[in-house]
Coordinates of C-alpha atoms in Angstrom, one line a residue:
Chain A
X1 CA 0.0 0.6 0.0
X2 CA 2.4 2.5 1.2
X3 CA 4.5 1.3 -2.4
X4 CA 1.2 2.5 -4.3
X5 CA 1.0 5.6 -2.1
X6 CA 4.6 6.8 -2.8
X7 CA 4.0 5.4 -6.9
X8 CA 1.4 7.7 -6.7
X9 CA 2.8 11.1 -5.2
X10 CA 5.8 10.7 -7.2
X11 CA 3.7 11.0 -10.4
X12 CA 2.8 14.2 -9.7
X13 CA 5.9 15.5 -8.6
X14 CA 7.2 16.6 -11.6
X15 CA 3.3 17.4 -13.4
X16 CA 4.6 18.7 -16.7
X17 CA 6.7 15.6 -17.9
X18 CA 3.9 13.2 -16.0
X19 CA 1.3 15.5 -17.9
X20 CA 3.0 14.8 -21.3
X21 CA 3.3 11.0 -20.9
X22 CA -0.4 10.9 -19.9
X23 CA -1.3 13.0 -22.8
X24 CA 0.5 10.0 -25.2
X25 CA -1.2 7.3 -23.9
X26 CA -4.7 9.1 -24.2
X27 CA -4.4 10.0 -27.9
X28 CA -3.1 6.5 -28.2
X29 CA -6.1 5.1 -26.7
X30 CA -8.3 7.3 -27.9
X31 CA -7.3 6.9 -31.7
X32 CA -7.6 3.4 -31.6
X33 CA -11.3 3.4 -29.7
X34 CA -12.5 6.8 -31.7
X35 CA -10.8 5.2 -35.5
X36 CA -12.2 2.0 -34.6
X37 CA -15.9 3.1 -33.7
X38 CA -15.5 5.4 -37.0
X39 CA -14.4 2.6 -39.3
X40 CA -17.5 0.4 -37.6
X41 CA -19.6 3.2 -37.9
X42 CA -18.9 3.2 -41.5
X43 CA -18.9 -0.7 -41.8
X44 CA -22.5 -0.5 -40.5
X45 CA -23.3 2.0 -42.5
X46 CA -22.3 -0.1 -45.7
X47 CA -23.8 -2.4 -45.0
X48 CA -27.3 -1.2 -44.2
X49 CA -27.0 1.0 -47.0
X50 CA -26.7 -2.3 -49.3
X51 CA -29.7 -3.8 -47.3
X52 CA -31.9 -1.1 -46.9
X53 CA -31.9 0.8 -50.0
X54 CA -29.8 -1.4 -52.6
X55 CA -30.6 -5.1 -52.5
X56 CA -32.0 -6.1 -49.8
X57 CA -30.7 -8.9 -47.7
X58 CA -30.4 -11.4 -51.1
X59 CA -31.5 -10.5 -54.8
X60 CA -32.5 -13.0 -57.7
X61 CA -31.3 -11.3 -60.9
X62 CA -30.4 -12.5 -64.1
X63 CA -27.2 -14.9 -64.8
X64 CA -23.6 -12.2 -64.6
X65 CA -25.7 -9.3 -63.9
X66 CA -23.2 -6.1 -64.2
X67 CA -22.1 -4.7 -60.7
X68 CA -21.0 -2.2 -62.6
X69 CA -22.7 1.6 -61.8
X70 CA -25.4 2.4 -64.1
X71 CA -25.6 -0.4 -66.2
X72 CA -29.0 -2.0 -65.8
X73 CA -29.7 -4.1 -68.9
X74 CA -32.8 -6.0 -70.1
X75 CA -32.5 -8.3 -72.2
X76 CA -32.6 -11.0 -69.7
X77 CA -35.5 -9.9 -67.7
X78 CA -38.1 -12.9 -66.2
X79 CA -41.5 -13.8 -64.1
X80 CA -41.8 -14.5 -61.1
X81 CA -43.3 -18.1 -61.0
X82 CA -45.9 -18.7 -58.7
X83 CA -43.8 -20.9 -56.8
X84 CA -41.5 -18.9 -56.0
X85 CA -44.0 -16.5 -55.2
X86 CA -45.0 -19.0 -52.1
X87 CA -41.8 -19.8 -51.2
X88 CA -40.8 -16.0 -50.7
X89 CA -43.9 -15.9 -49.5
X90 CA -43.0 -17.9 -46.6
X91 CA -39.1 -17.7 -46.4
X92 CA -38.8 -14.1 -45.7
X93 CA -39.8 -11.2 -43.9
X94 CA -40.8 -9.2 -47.4
X95 CA -40.1 -9.1 -51.2
X96 CA -40.3 -7.2 -53.3
X97 CA -40.0 -7.1 -57.5
X98 CA -37.9 -4.7 -59.4
X99 CA -37.0 -3.5 -63.0
X100 CA -33.9 -1.7 -63.1
X101 CA -33.0 -0.1 -66.2
X102 CA -30.8 3.2 -67.5
X103 CA -33.4 5.9 -69.2
X104 CA -32.6 9.3 -70.5
X105 CA -34.2 11.7 -68.2
X106 CA -35.0 14.8 -70.6
X107 CA -36.7 18.0 -69.9
X108 CA -36.6 21.0 -71.6
X109 CA -32.9 21.3 -73.3
X110 CA -31.4 19.4 -70.6
X111 CA -31.0 15.3 -70.9
X112 CA -29.1 13.3 -68.4
X113 CA -28.5 9.2 -67.9
X114 CA -29.9 8.1 -65.0
X115 CA -30.9 5.0 -63.3
X116 CA -34.7 4.0 -63.6
X117 CA -36.5 2.2 -60.7
X118 CA -39.1 0.4 -61.6
X119 CA -40.9 -0.8 -57.9
X120 CA -44.3 -2.3 -57.1
X121 CA -45.7 0.3 -54.6
X122 CA -47.4 -2.0 -53.2
X123 CA -44.3 -4.1 -51.5
X124 CA -41.1 -1.6 -51.9
X125 CA -41.3 -0.4 -48.9
X126 CA -41.6 -3.2 -46.6
X127 CA -38.7 -4.1 -48.2
X128 CA -36.5 -0.6 -48.6
X129 CA -37.9 1.3 -45.8
X130 CA -38.5 5.0 -46.4
X131 CA -37.8 6.1 -43.2
X132 CA -34.4 8.5 -44.3
X133 CA -36.3 10.0 -47.2
X134 CA -37.7 12.9 -47.4
X135 CA -39.9 14.1 -50.4
X136 CA -41.6 17.1 -51.7
X137 CA -44.2 15.8 -53.1
X138 CA -45.4 12.5 -52.9
X139 CA -44.5 8.7 -53.5
X140 CA -47.0 7.8 -56.6
X141 CA -48.8 4.7 -55.8
X142 CA -49.1 4.3 -59.8
X143 CA -47.7 5.1 -63.1
X144 CA -50.9 7.7 -63.5
X145 CA -49.3 10.0 -60.3
X146 CA -46.3 9.9 -62.6
X147 CA -42.5 9.0 -60.9
X148 CA -40.5 10.3 -58.2
X149 CA -36.9 11.8 -59.1
X150 CA -34.1 11.9 -57.0
X151 CA -32.7 15.5 -55.6
X152 CA -29.9 15.4 -57.9
X153 CA -31.6 14.5 -60.7
X154 CA -34.3 17.2 -59.9
X155 CA -31.3 19.9 -59.3
X156 CA -29.5 19.1 -62.9
X157 CA -33.2 19.0 -65.0
X158 CA -34.5 22.2 -63.4
X159 CA -37.4 19.8 -61.9
X160 CA -40.1 20.5 -59.7
X161 CA -43.3 18.5 -58.3
X162 CA -45.6 18.8 -61.2
X163 CA -43.3 19.0 -64.1
X164 CA -44.1 17.3 -67.0
X165 CA -40.4 14.7 -67.3
X166 CA -39.5 12.7 -70.7
X167 CA -38.2 9.0 -70.1
X168 CA -36.3 7.3 -73.4
X169 CA -35.1 4.0 -72.9
X170 CA -34.4 1.5 -75.3
X171 CA -36.8 -1.6 -74.3
X172 CA -36.3 -5.2 -74.0
X173 CA -36.8 -5.9 -77.8
X174 CA -34.3 -3.4 -78.5
X175 CA -36.4 -0.7 -80.2
X176 CA -36.1 3.1 -78.6
X177 CA -39.5 4.5 -76.8
X178 CA -40.2 7.6 -75.0
X179 CA -43.0 8.6 -72.8
X180 CA -43.7 11.7 -70.5
X181 CA -44.5 11.6 -67.2
X182 CA -45.2 13.6 -64.5
X183 CA -43.1 14.4 -61.7
X184 CA -45.0 13.5 -58.3
X185 CA -42.3 14.1 -55.9
X186 CA -38.3 14.8 -55.4
X187 CA -36.5 12.4 -53.0
X188 CA -33.7 13.6 -51.0
X189 CA -33.3 9.9 -49.2
X190 CA -29.4 10.6 -48.3
X191 CA -27.8 8.5 -49.9
X192 CA -25.9 8.7 -52.9
X193 CA -26.8 5.7 -54.7
X194 CA -30.9 7.3 -54.8
X195 CA -30.1 11.0 -54.9
X196 CA -27.3 10.9 -57.4
X197 CA -29.4 9.0 -60.3
X198 CA -32.5 7.2 -59.1
X199 CA -35.8 8.5 -60.8
X200 CA -38.5 5.8 -58.9
X201 CA -40.7 4.5 -62.0
X202 CA -44.2 2.5 -60.6
X203 CA -43.7 -0.8 -62.3
X204 CA -46.7 -0.4 -64.6
X205 CA -45.1 2.9 -66.5
X206 CA -42.3 1.5 -65.9
X207 CA -43.2 -1.8 -68.1
X208 CA -44.9 0.3 -70.4
X209 CA -41.8 2.1 -71.0
X210 CA -39.7 -0.8 -71.5
X211 CA -42.3 -2.9 -73.2
X212 CA -41.2 -5.6 -71.1
X213 CA -44.7 -7.2 -70.6
X214 CA -44.9 -8.4 -66.8
X215 CA -41.4 -9.2 -66.3
X216 CA -38.7 -7.7 -64.2
X217 CA -35.0 -7.3 -63.6
X218 CA -34.5 -8.2 -59.2
X219 CA -36.4 -9.7 -56.6
X220 CA -35.1 -8.4 -53.8
X221 CA -36.1 -9.8 -50.1
X222 CA -35.7 -8.7 -46.4
X223 CA -35.0 -11.5 -43.7
X224 CA -35.7 -11.1 -40.3
X225 CA -32.2 -12.2 -39.7
X226 CA -29.2 -9.9 -41.5
X227 CA -26.8 -12.3 -40.3
X228 CA -24.4 -13.6 -42.3
X229 CA -24.8 -17.2 -42.3
X230 CA -28.5 -16.6 -42.0
X231 CA -28.8 -14.6 -45.6
X232 CA -25.7 -17.6 -46.7
X233 CA -28.1 -20.1 -46.1
X234 CA -31.3 -18.4 -47.6
X235 CA -29.4 -17.6 -50.7
X236 CA -28.7 -21.5 -51.0
X237 CA -32.2 -22.1 -51.0
X238 CA -33.3 -19.2 -53.0
X239 CA -31.2 -20.2 -56.2
X240 CA -32.6 -23.5 -55.7
X241 CA -36.1 -21.6 -56.2
X242 CA -34.7 -19.0 -58.3
X243 CA -34.2 -21.2 -61.9
X244 CA -30.7 -21.5 -63.6
X245 CA -30.8 -18.7 -65.4
X246 CA -30.8 -16.6 -62.6
X247 CA -28.2 -15.8 -59.7
X248 CA -28.8 -15.0 -56.3
X249 CA -26.3 -12.2 -54.2
X250 CA -26.3 -10.7 -51.3
X251 CA -25.8 -8.2 -49.1
X252 CA -22.0 -9.4 -48.2
X253 CA -21.2 -10.3 -52.1
X254 CA -22.6 -7.0 -52.8
X255 CA -20.5 -5.0 -50.2
X256 CA -17.4 -7.0 -50.8
X257 CA -14.9 -4.5 -52.3
X258 CA -15.9 -1.6 -49.8
X259 CA -15.9 -3.8 -47.0
X260 CA -12.3 -5.0 -48.2
X261 CA -10.7 -1.8 -48.0
X262 CA -13.0 -1.5 -44.9
X263 CA -9.9 -3.8 -43.6
X264 CA -7.5 -2.0 -45.4
X265 CA -8.6 1.0 -43.5
X266 CA -8.8 -0.7 -40.0
X267 CA -5.0 -2.3 -40.4
X268 CA -3.6 0.6 -41.7
X269 CA -5.5 2.3 -38.6
X270 CA -3.7 -0.1 -36.3
X271 CA -0.5 0.7 -37.5
X272 CA -1.0 4.3 -37.0
X273 CA -2.0 3.8 -33.7
X274 CA 1.2 1.1 -33.0
X275 CA 3.0 4.0 -33.8
X276 CA 1.3 6.3 -31.5
X277 CA 1.9 3.6 -28.8
X278 CA 5.6 2.9 -29.4
X279 CA 5.8 6.9 -29.1
X280 CA 3.7 6.5 -25.5
X281 CA 5.6 3.9 -24.4
X282 CA 9.4 6.2 -25.0
X283 CA 7.2 9.0 -23.8
X284 CA 6.9 6.6 -20.1
X285 CA 9.9 5.6 -20.4
X286 CA 12.0 8.4 -20.7
X287 CA 9.7 9.8 -17.6
X288 CA 10.5 7.0 -15.6
X289 CA 14.3 6.9 -16.4
X290 CA 14.3 10.6 -16.0
X291 CA 12.3 10.3 -12.2
X292 CA 15.0 7.4 -11.6
X293 CA 18.0 9.5 -12.5
X294 CA 16.7 12.1 -10.2
X295 CA 15.9 10.8 -7.1
X296 CA 18.9 8.0 -7.1
X297 CA 19.9 9.7 -3.7
X298 CA 16.3 8.9 -3.2
X299 CA 16.8 5.4 -3.8
X300 CA 19.8 5.0 -2.0
X301 CA 17.7 6.1 1.3
X302 CA 15.1 3.5 0.5
X303 CA 17.8 0.7 -0.2
X304 CA 19.4 2.0 3.3
X305 CA 16.0 1.7 4.9
X306 CA 15.4 -1.8 3.8
X307 CA 14.3 -1.8 0.5
X308 CA 15.0 -4.9 -1.3
X309 CA 15.5 -4.5 -5.4
X310 CA 12.5 -5.8 -6.0
X311 CA 10.6 -3.2 -4.8
X312 CA 12.9 -0.7 -6.1
X313 CA 11.7 -2.0 -9.3
X314 CA 8.1 -2.6 -8.4
X315 CA 8.1 0.8 -7.1
X316 CA 8.9 2.2 -10.1
X317 CA 7.3 -0.4 -12.5
X318 CA 4.3 1.5 -10.2
X319 CA 5.2 4.5 -11.4
X320 CA 4.7 3.8 -15.1
X321 CA 1.4 1.6 -14.5
X322 CA 0.4 4.6 -12.8
X323 CA 1.0 7.0 -15.4
X324 CA -0.9 3.7 -18.0
X325 CA -3.8 3.4 -15.8
X326 CA -4.6 7.1 -15.6
X327 CA -4.0 7.7 -18.9
X328 CA -6.2 4.7 -20.2
X329 CA -9.0 5.8 -18.3
X330 CA -8.5 8.9 -19.5
X331 CA -8.4 8.1 -23.2
X332 CA -10.8 5.9 -22.8
X333 CA -13.6 7.6 -20.4
X334 CA -13.2 10.5 -23.1
X335 CA -13.3 8.6 -26.5
X336 CA -16.3 6.6 -25.1
X337 CA -18.3 10.0 -25.0
X338 CA -16.9 11.2 -28.2
X339 CA -18.3 7.6 -29.6
X340 CA -21.8 8.2 -27.7
X341 CA -21.8 11.4 -28.9
X342 CA -22.0 10.7 -32.4
X343 CA -23.5 7.4 -32.1
X344 CA -26.4 9.4 -31.6
X345 CA -26.0 12.7 -33.4
X346 CA -24.2 11.3 -36.2
X347 CA -21.9 12.9 -38.6
X348 CA -23.2 14.8 -42.2
X349 CA -21.4 13.7 -44.5
X350 CA -23.5 15.4 -47.7
X351 CA -21.0 17.9 -48.2
X352 CA -17.6 15.6 -48.6
X353 CA -19.5 13.6 -50.9
X354 CA -21.3 16.2 -52.8
X355 CA -17.8 17.3 -53.5
X356 CA -16.5 13.7 -54.2
X357 CA -18.3 14.2 -57.6
X358 CA -19.9 11.6 -59.2
X359 CA -19.6 9.1 -56.1
X360 CA -23.1 6.7 -56.1
X361 CA -22.2 4.3 -53.4
X362 CA -24.6 2.9 -51.2
X363 CA -24.0 4.8 -48.4
X364 CA -26.0 6.9 -45.6
X365 CA -25.0 11.1 -45.9
X366 CA -25.5 10.3 -42.4
X367 CA -22.7 8.4 -40.6
X368 CA -23.5 7.0 -37.4
X369 CA -20.7 5.5 -35.6
X370 CA -20.7 2.2 -34.3
X371 CA -20.1 1.9 -30.0
X372 CA -17.3 -1.1 -30.1
X373 CA -16.7 -2.1 -26.1
X374 CA -14.0 -4.7 -27.4
X375 CA -11.6 -1.6 -28.3
X376 CA -12.2 0.2 -24.9
X377 CA -11.0 -2.8 -23.1
X378 CA -8.8 -4.0 -26.3
X379 CA -7.5 -0.2 -25.7
X380 CA -6.9 0.5 -21.9
X381 CA -5.1 -2.8 -21.9
X382 CA -3.0 -1.9 -24.4
X383 CA -1.8 1.3 -22.9
X384 CA -1.5 -0.2 -19.0
X385 CA 0.3 -3.1 -20.9
X386 CA 2.4 -0.4 -23.0
X387 CA 3.1 1.7 -19.8
X388 CA 3.8 -1.5 -17.9
X389 CA 6.7 -2.9 -20.3
X390 CA 8.3 0.3 -20.9
X391 CA 8.6 1.0 -17.4
X392 CA 10.6 -2.1 -17.1
X393 CA 14.2 -1.0 -18.2
X394 CA 14.5 2.0 -16.6
X395 CA 13.4 0.8 -13.1
X396 CA 15.3 -2.3 -13.5
X397 CA 18.3 0.2 -13.3
X398 CA 16.9 1.6 -11.1
X399 CA 16.6 -0.9 -8.9
X400 CA 20.2 -2.0 -9.3
X401 CA 22.2 1.1 -7.6
X402 CA 24.8 0.2 -5.8
X403 CA 23.3 1.7 -2.6
X404 CA 26.4 2.9 -1.3
X405 CA 26.6 4.8 -3.8
X406 CA 23.7 6.0 -4.4
X407 CA 22.7 7.5 -1.0
X408 CA 25.5 9.5 -1.2
X409 CA 24.7 10.9 -4.7
Chain B
X1 CA 26.6 -9.8 25.8
X2 CA 26.6 -10.0 21.6
X3 CA 28.2 -7.1 20.2
X4 CA 26.5 -4.7 18.6
X5 CA 28.7 -4.8 15.7
X6 CA 31.8 -6.6 14.9
X7 CA 34.8 -6.4 11.9
X8 CA 37.3 -8.8 12.1
X9 CA 40.2 -8.1 9.7
X10 CA 38.4 -6.2 7.0
X11 CA 39.9 -5.3 3.9
X12 CA 37.9 -3.1 1.1
X13 CA 39.8 -2.4 -2.2
X14 CA 38.2 0.1 -5.0
X15 CA 39.0 -0.7 -9.3
X16 CA 41.5 -3.6 -10.1
X17 CA 44.9 -3.7 -11.5
X18 CA 47.3 -0.9 -11.7
X19 CA 44.7 1.6 -10.0
X20 CA 43.6 -0.6 -7.4
X21 CA 42.4 1.8 -3.8
X22 CA 43.2 0.5 -0.5
X23 CA 40.0 2.3 1.2
X24 CA 40.3 -0.2 3.8
X25 CA 43.4 -2.9 5.5
X26 CA 43.1 -4.7 8.0
X27 CA 40.6 -2.7 10.8
X28 CA 39.3 -5.0 13.2
X29 CA 36.6 -3.5 15.7
X30 CA 34.1 -4.0 18.3
X31 CA 31.5 -2.1 19.3
X32 CA 28.8 -3.0 22.1
X33 CA 25.1 -2.1 22.7
X34 CA 24.5 0.9 23.7
X35 CA 27.7 2.3 23.1
X36 CA 27.9 5.8 21.6
X37 CA 31.0 5.7 18.9
X38 CA 32.4 8.6 16.9
X39 CA 34.3 7.7 13.3
X40 CA 36.6 10.7 12.8
X41 CA 39.3 11.3 10.7
X42 CA 40.5 13.3 7.2
X43 CA 38.6 13.2 4.0
X44 CA 39.5 9.6 2.6
X45 CA 40.8 8.0 5.3
X46 CA 38.2 5.7 4.6
X47 CA 35.3 6.8 7.6
X48 CA 32.2 6.6 5.0
X49 CA 33.9 3.0 3.7
X50 CA 33.5 1.8 7.1
X51 CA 30.2 2.7 7.8
X52 CA 28.8 1.4 4.3
X53 CA 30.4 -1.9 5.3
X54 CA 29.3 -1.3 9.2
X55 CA 25.9 -0.4 7.8
X56 CA 25.1 -3.4 5.2
X57 CA 25.4 -1.3 2.1
X58 CA 28.6 -2.8 0.8
X59 CA 30.4 -6.1 1.5
X60 CA 34.4 -6.0 2.8
X61 CA 37.4 -7.5 0.1
X62 CA 38.2 -9.6 2.8
X63 CA 37.5 -9.8 6.4
X64 CA 33.9 -10.3 8.5
X65 CA 32.0 -7.7 9.7
X66 CA 29.2 -9.0 12.1
X67 CA 25.8 -6.6 12.5
X68 CA 23.6 -8.3 15.8
X69 CA 25.9 -11.5 15.8
X70 CA 25.1 -11.9 12.2
X71 CA 27.7 -13.0 9.8
X72 CA 26.7 -10.2 7.0
X73 CA 29.8 -11.8 5.1
X74 CA 28.4 -14.2 1.6
X75 CA 24.6 -12.5 2.1
X76 CA 22.4 -11.6 -1.0
X77 CA 21.9 -8.3 -1.7
X78 CA 18.2 -9.8 -0.2
X79 CA 19.8 -10.6 2.8
X80 CA 21.5 -7.3 3.2
X81 CA 17.8 -5.6 2.5
X82 CA 16.0 -7.4 5.4
X83 CA 19.0 -6.8 7.5
X84 CA 19.7 -3.1 7.2
X85 CA 15.6 -3.0 7.3
X86 CA 15.0 -5.0 10.8
X87 CA 18.8 -4.1 12.4
X88 CA 19.8 -0.8 11.4
X89 CA 18.9 2.9 11.4
X90 CA 20.3 5.4 9.2
X91 CA 21.0 9.5 9.8
X92 CA 22.8 11.3 7.0
X93 CA 24.3 14.6 6.7
X94 CA 21.5 15.6 4.0
X95 CA 18.7 14.5 5.8
X96 CA 17.7 12.3 3.0
X97 CA 13.8 12.2 3.5
X98 CA 11.5 11.4 1.3
X99 CA 10.1 14.3 -0.5
X100 CA 6.8 13.5 -1.3
X101 CA 5.9 11.6 1.8
X102 CA 5.3 13.8 5.5
X103 CA 7.2 13.7 8.1
X104 CA 5.0 10.7 9.5
X105 CA 4.9 8.6 6.3
X106 CA 8.5 8.9 6.4
X107 CA 8.8 7.3 9.9
X108 CA 5.7 4.9 9.3
X109 CA 8.3 3.7 5.9
X110 CA 10.9 2.4 8.1
X111 CA 8.3 0.7 9.6
X112 CA 6.7 -0.7 6.9
X113 CA 10.2 -2.2 5.8
X114 CA 11.4 -3.7 9.1
X115 CA 8.6 -6.7 8.1
X116 CA 7.8 -6.6 11.9
X117 CA 4.6 -6.4 13.0
X118 CA 3.8 -3.3 15.1
X119 CA 0.7 -2.5 16.1
X120 CA -0.9 0.9 15.0
X121 CA 2.1 2.0 12.4
X122 CA 0.9 5.9 12.9
X123 CA 0.6 6.1 16.3
X124 CA 3.9 4.7 16.6
X125 CA 5.0 7.0 14.2
X126 CA 3.8 9.8 15.8
X127 CA 4.6 8.9 19.0
X128 CA 8.5 8.6 17.9
X129 CA 8.2 12.2 16.0
X130 CA 6.9 13.7 20.0
X131 CA 10.2 12.2 21.6
X132 CA 12.0 13.9 18.8
X133 CA 10.4 16.9 19.5
X134 CA 8.3 17.4 16.6
X135 CA 4.9 16.7 18.4
X136 CA 1.9 18.3 16.2
X137 CA 4.3 18.5 12.6
X138 CA 3.1 14.9 11.6
X139 CA 1.7 16.3 8.4
X140 CA 4.5 18.2 7.5
X141 CA 5.8 18.0 4.4
X142 CA 10.0 18.0 4.4
X143 CA 10.2 21.0 2.4
X144 CA 7.7 22.8 5.0
X145 CA 10.6 21.8 8.2
X146 CA 13.8 23.8 9.0
X147 CA 17.2 22.1 8.8
X148 CA 17.4 20.7 12.4
X149 CA 14.0 19.3 12.2
X150 CA 14.1 17.7 9.0
X151 CA 17.3 15.9 10.5
X152 CA 14.9 15.1 13.9
X153 CA 12.6 13.6 11.3
X154 CA 15.5 11.5 9.9
X155 CA 16.5 10.0 13.5
X156 CA 12.9 9.7 14.7
X157 CA 12.8 7.0 11.1
X158 CA 15.8 5.6 12.2
X159 CA 14.9 4.7 15.7
X160 CA 11.6 4.3 15.5
X161 CA 11.8 0.6 14.7
X162 CA 14.6 0.0 17.4
X163 CA 17.4 -1.2 15.4
X164 CA 20.2 -2.5 17.0
X165 CA 22.8 -0.3 15.2
X166 CA 22.4 3.2 14.3
X167 CA 24.9 4.5 11.7
X168 CA 24.7 8.6 11.6
X169 CA 27.2 10.0 8.6
X170 CA 27.9 13.6 9.4
X171 CA 25.2 14.4 11.3
X172 CA 25.7 17.5 12.0
X173 CA 27.9 18.9 8.8
X174 CA 24.7 20.5 7.2
X175 CA 23.3 22.1 10.4
X176 CA 24.3 25.6 12.3
X177 CA 26.2 24.9 15.3
X178 CA 23.2 25.8 17.5
X179 CA 20.6 23.3 15.9
X180 CA 24.0 20.6 15.6
X181 CA 24.1 21.0 19.4
X182 CA 20.2 20.4 19.9
X183 CA 20.7 17.8 17.3
X184 CA 23.8 15.6 19.4
X185 CA 22.3 16.5 22.5
X186 CA 18.9 14.8 21.6
X187 CA 21.3 11.7 19.8
X188 CA 23.2 11.6 23.1
X189 CA 19.5 12.2 25.3
X190 CA 17.9 9.0 23.3
X191 CA 21.6 6.7 23.1
X192 CA 21.1 7.4 27.0
X193 CA 17.2 6.6 27.5
X194 CA 16.5 4.0 24.8
X195 CA 20.0 2.3 24.7
X196 CA 20.2 2.9 21.3
X197 CA 23.9 1.9 19.3
X198 CA 25.1 5.0 17.6
X199 CA 28.1 5.2 15.2
X200 CA 29.2 8.7 14.0
X201 CA 31.2 9.4 11.2
X202 CA 32.3 13.3 11.7
X203 CA 34.7 16.3 11.6
X204 CA 33.1 17.6 13.8
X205 CA 35.1 18.6 17.4
X206 CA 31.7 19.5 19.2
X207 CA 30.4 15.6 18.2
X208 CA 33.6 14.3 19.1
X209 CA 34.0 16.0 22.3
X210 CA 30.5 14.3 23.8
X211 CA 31.5 10.7 21.9
X212 CA 32.3 8.0 24.8
X213 CA 34.3 6.3 22.6
X214 CA 36.3 8.1 19.7
X215 CA 37.3 5.9 16.7
X216 CA 40.7 7.4 14.6
X217 CA 41.0 6.2 10.5
X218 CA 43.8 7.6 8.5
X219 CA 44.7 5.5 5.3
X220 CA 42.6 3.2 5.8
X221 CA 43.9 2.6 9.3
X222 CA 41.9 2.4 13.1
X223 CA 45.2 5.0 14.2
X224 CA 43.6 5.4 17.7
X225 CA 40.8 4.4 19.9
X226 CA 39.8 6.2 22.9
X227 CA 37.4 5.7 25.5
X228 CA 36.2 9.0 27.1
X229 CA 34.1 9.6 30.4

């Protein structure tokens, strides 16, 4: 007990030096916790956006369907057979059909290629929730009401609710067709995959435009459990029921590339934290070493009083550990507070996504960081461990001082 | 009666080869319990080396050192530390109090390290401080005490564990003559009242005049050993 008291007071003896060491530990632990919370938030964001906006948990699509953006061929459309529909009804929480195509949207002298999303007004929202949508006007319930245009498309084409939009498209048979349709609403979905290029066309209108005769390009599903194993098991069964000319793509497959980049980011962050922690270790080693050199006579006195080498070692190790415990605890507390704040308040990424130009990956423009307690435990343990290890050599040096020399230094 | 300290043909050398220095050569000395012995001699005569050996801070190159009947030759660092903690008290020229501990905590530290059960350590430390004239000053840190008061704390720290031997290395050297006399009077009083055995090194004529026994060293040899009334 007296050793801990002595160590704690010694840490306070040189406030500036101890504070600098503490700051190094605090920064190291905070980088680990906050950095990984942001990466985890980004990961959750990408996965959730993929499921909620693009594909659901698993999507049935034509074989070899391209995954490049704004590439939606309509030459291998299909219908949902009654058996498949029955199986989907019993195996999913919800399912819907979509007819994806790439029309040219024309308004006055302006025209751009957009992502046409033919959707089933009765089923779509159950698979693709619209909680984050801000709609001016309304979401059309049938082709007669017109289309729902994404905010960026509306801005580029100077479209407003009630305007007439012309959609020109190459039909499933290869002919060129164009229809004029009213703009029922303008949507800002806080997701560039929608906001940058989407025009939501009720299925009957999309069918008419593409002359698709009741065929569709995708069957998207929503499951109660988004867990990878559950989705994989479902996808295998879905493939078996979906037919030989179709493939099933899960949210894992669709986000694979982005999540691989995320893993690389995570490794890069760990390396950065490693460097920061190494700097912390050097700071603590320096603090303990300086403390030992400044207190040679005190060490000699304690040795003369009968303190054993192991007790001197323990004393200086405790000083390092105190720095590690205090620094790691403060770092964990501050970063937990920061993470918790951004867990509920989120960070608006719209400005940076806007600056990125044509980015239309599925990601919510509101990034909510994800609190993961394992990083707090790991960061605290790492901080204390580094401090302990860094203190060993200077503490051993202090312990091995000859008492007869040290006491008169 | 077991001698508080006994040295038999002790030799201590530093360095090796051509640079070897003989700090002590063939020193034999017996210090009985309750003695107040002064080691005198010019600088470099071997006083500090002799105190280091008696205080178990160092070990002889040859010969034997017995403290409270225990032969320290061949003892490990841990055993020497345990012997110092239990049987030897130190008073240093520069007081050597731990600056981050209060007067009472400095004294308590000696009790904690001694490895014995002392009952209420805090009460014992405060009583010891009171006996050296520092009643009510237990909560002060060393930098809140005068030099004389700090040396009193050091004396309390040395005596609180009832050691067989108290080593005092020029205890009045950093004090003015008046304070030095007060501290010396305290040491003599504790020597007589508590029966503590003191071995002091000094250049101070006033300290030598108060000693019962003066051992004079020169060039690593004892050149005189006088008993005084």
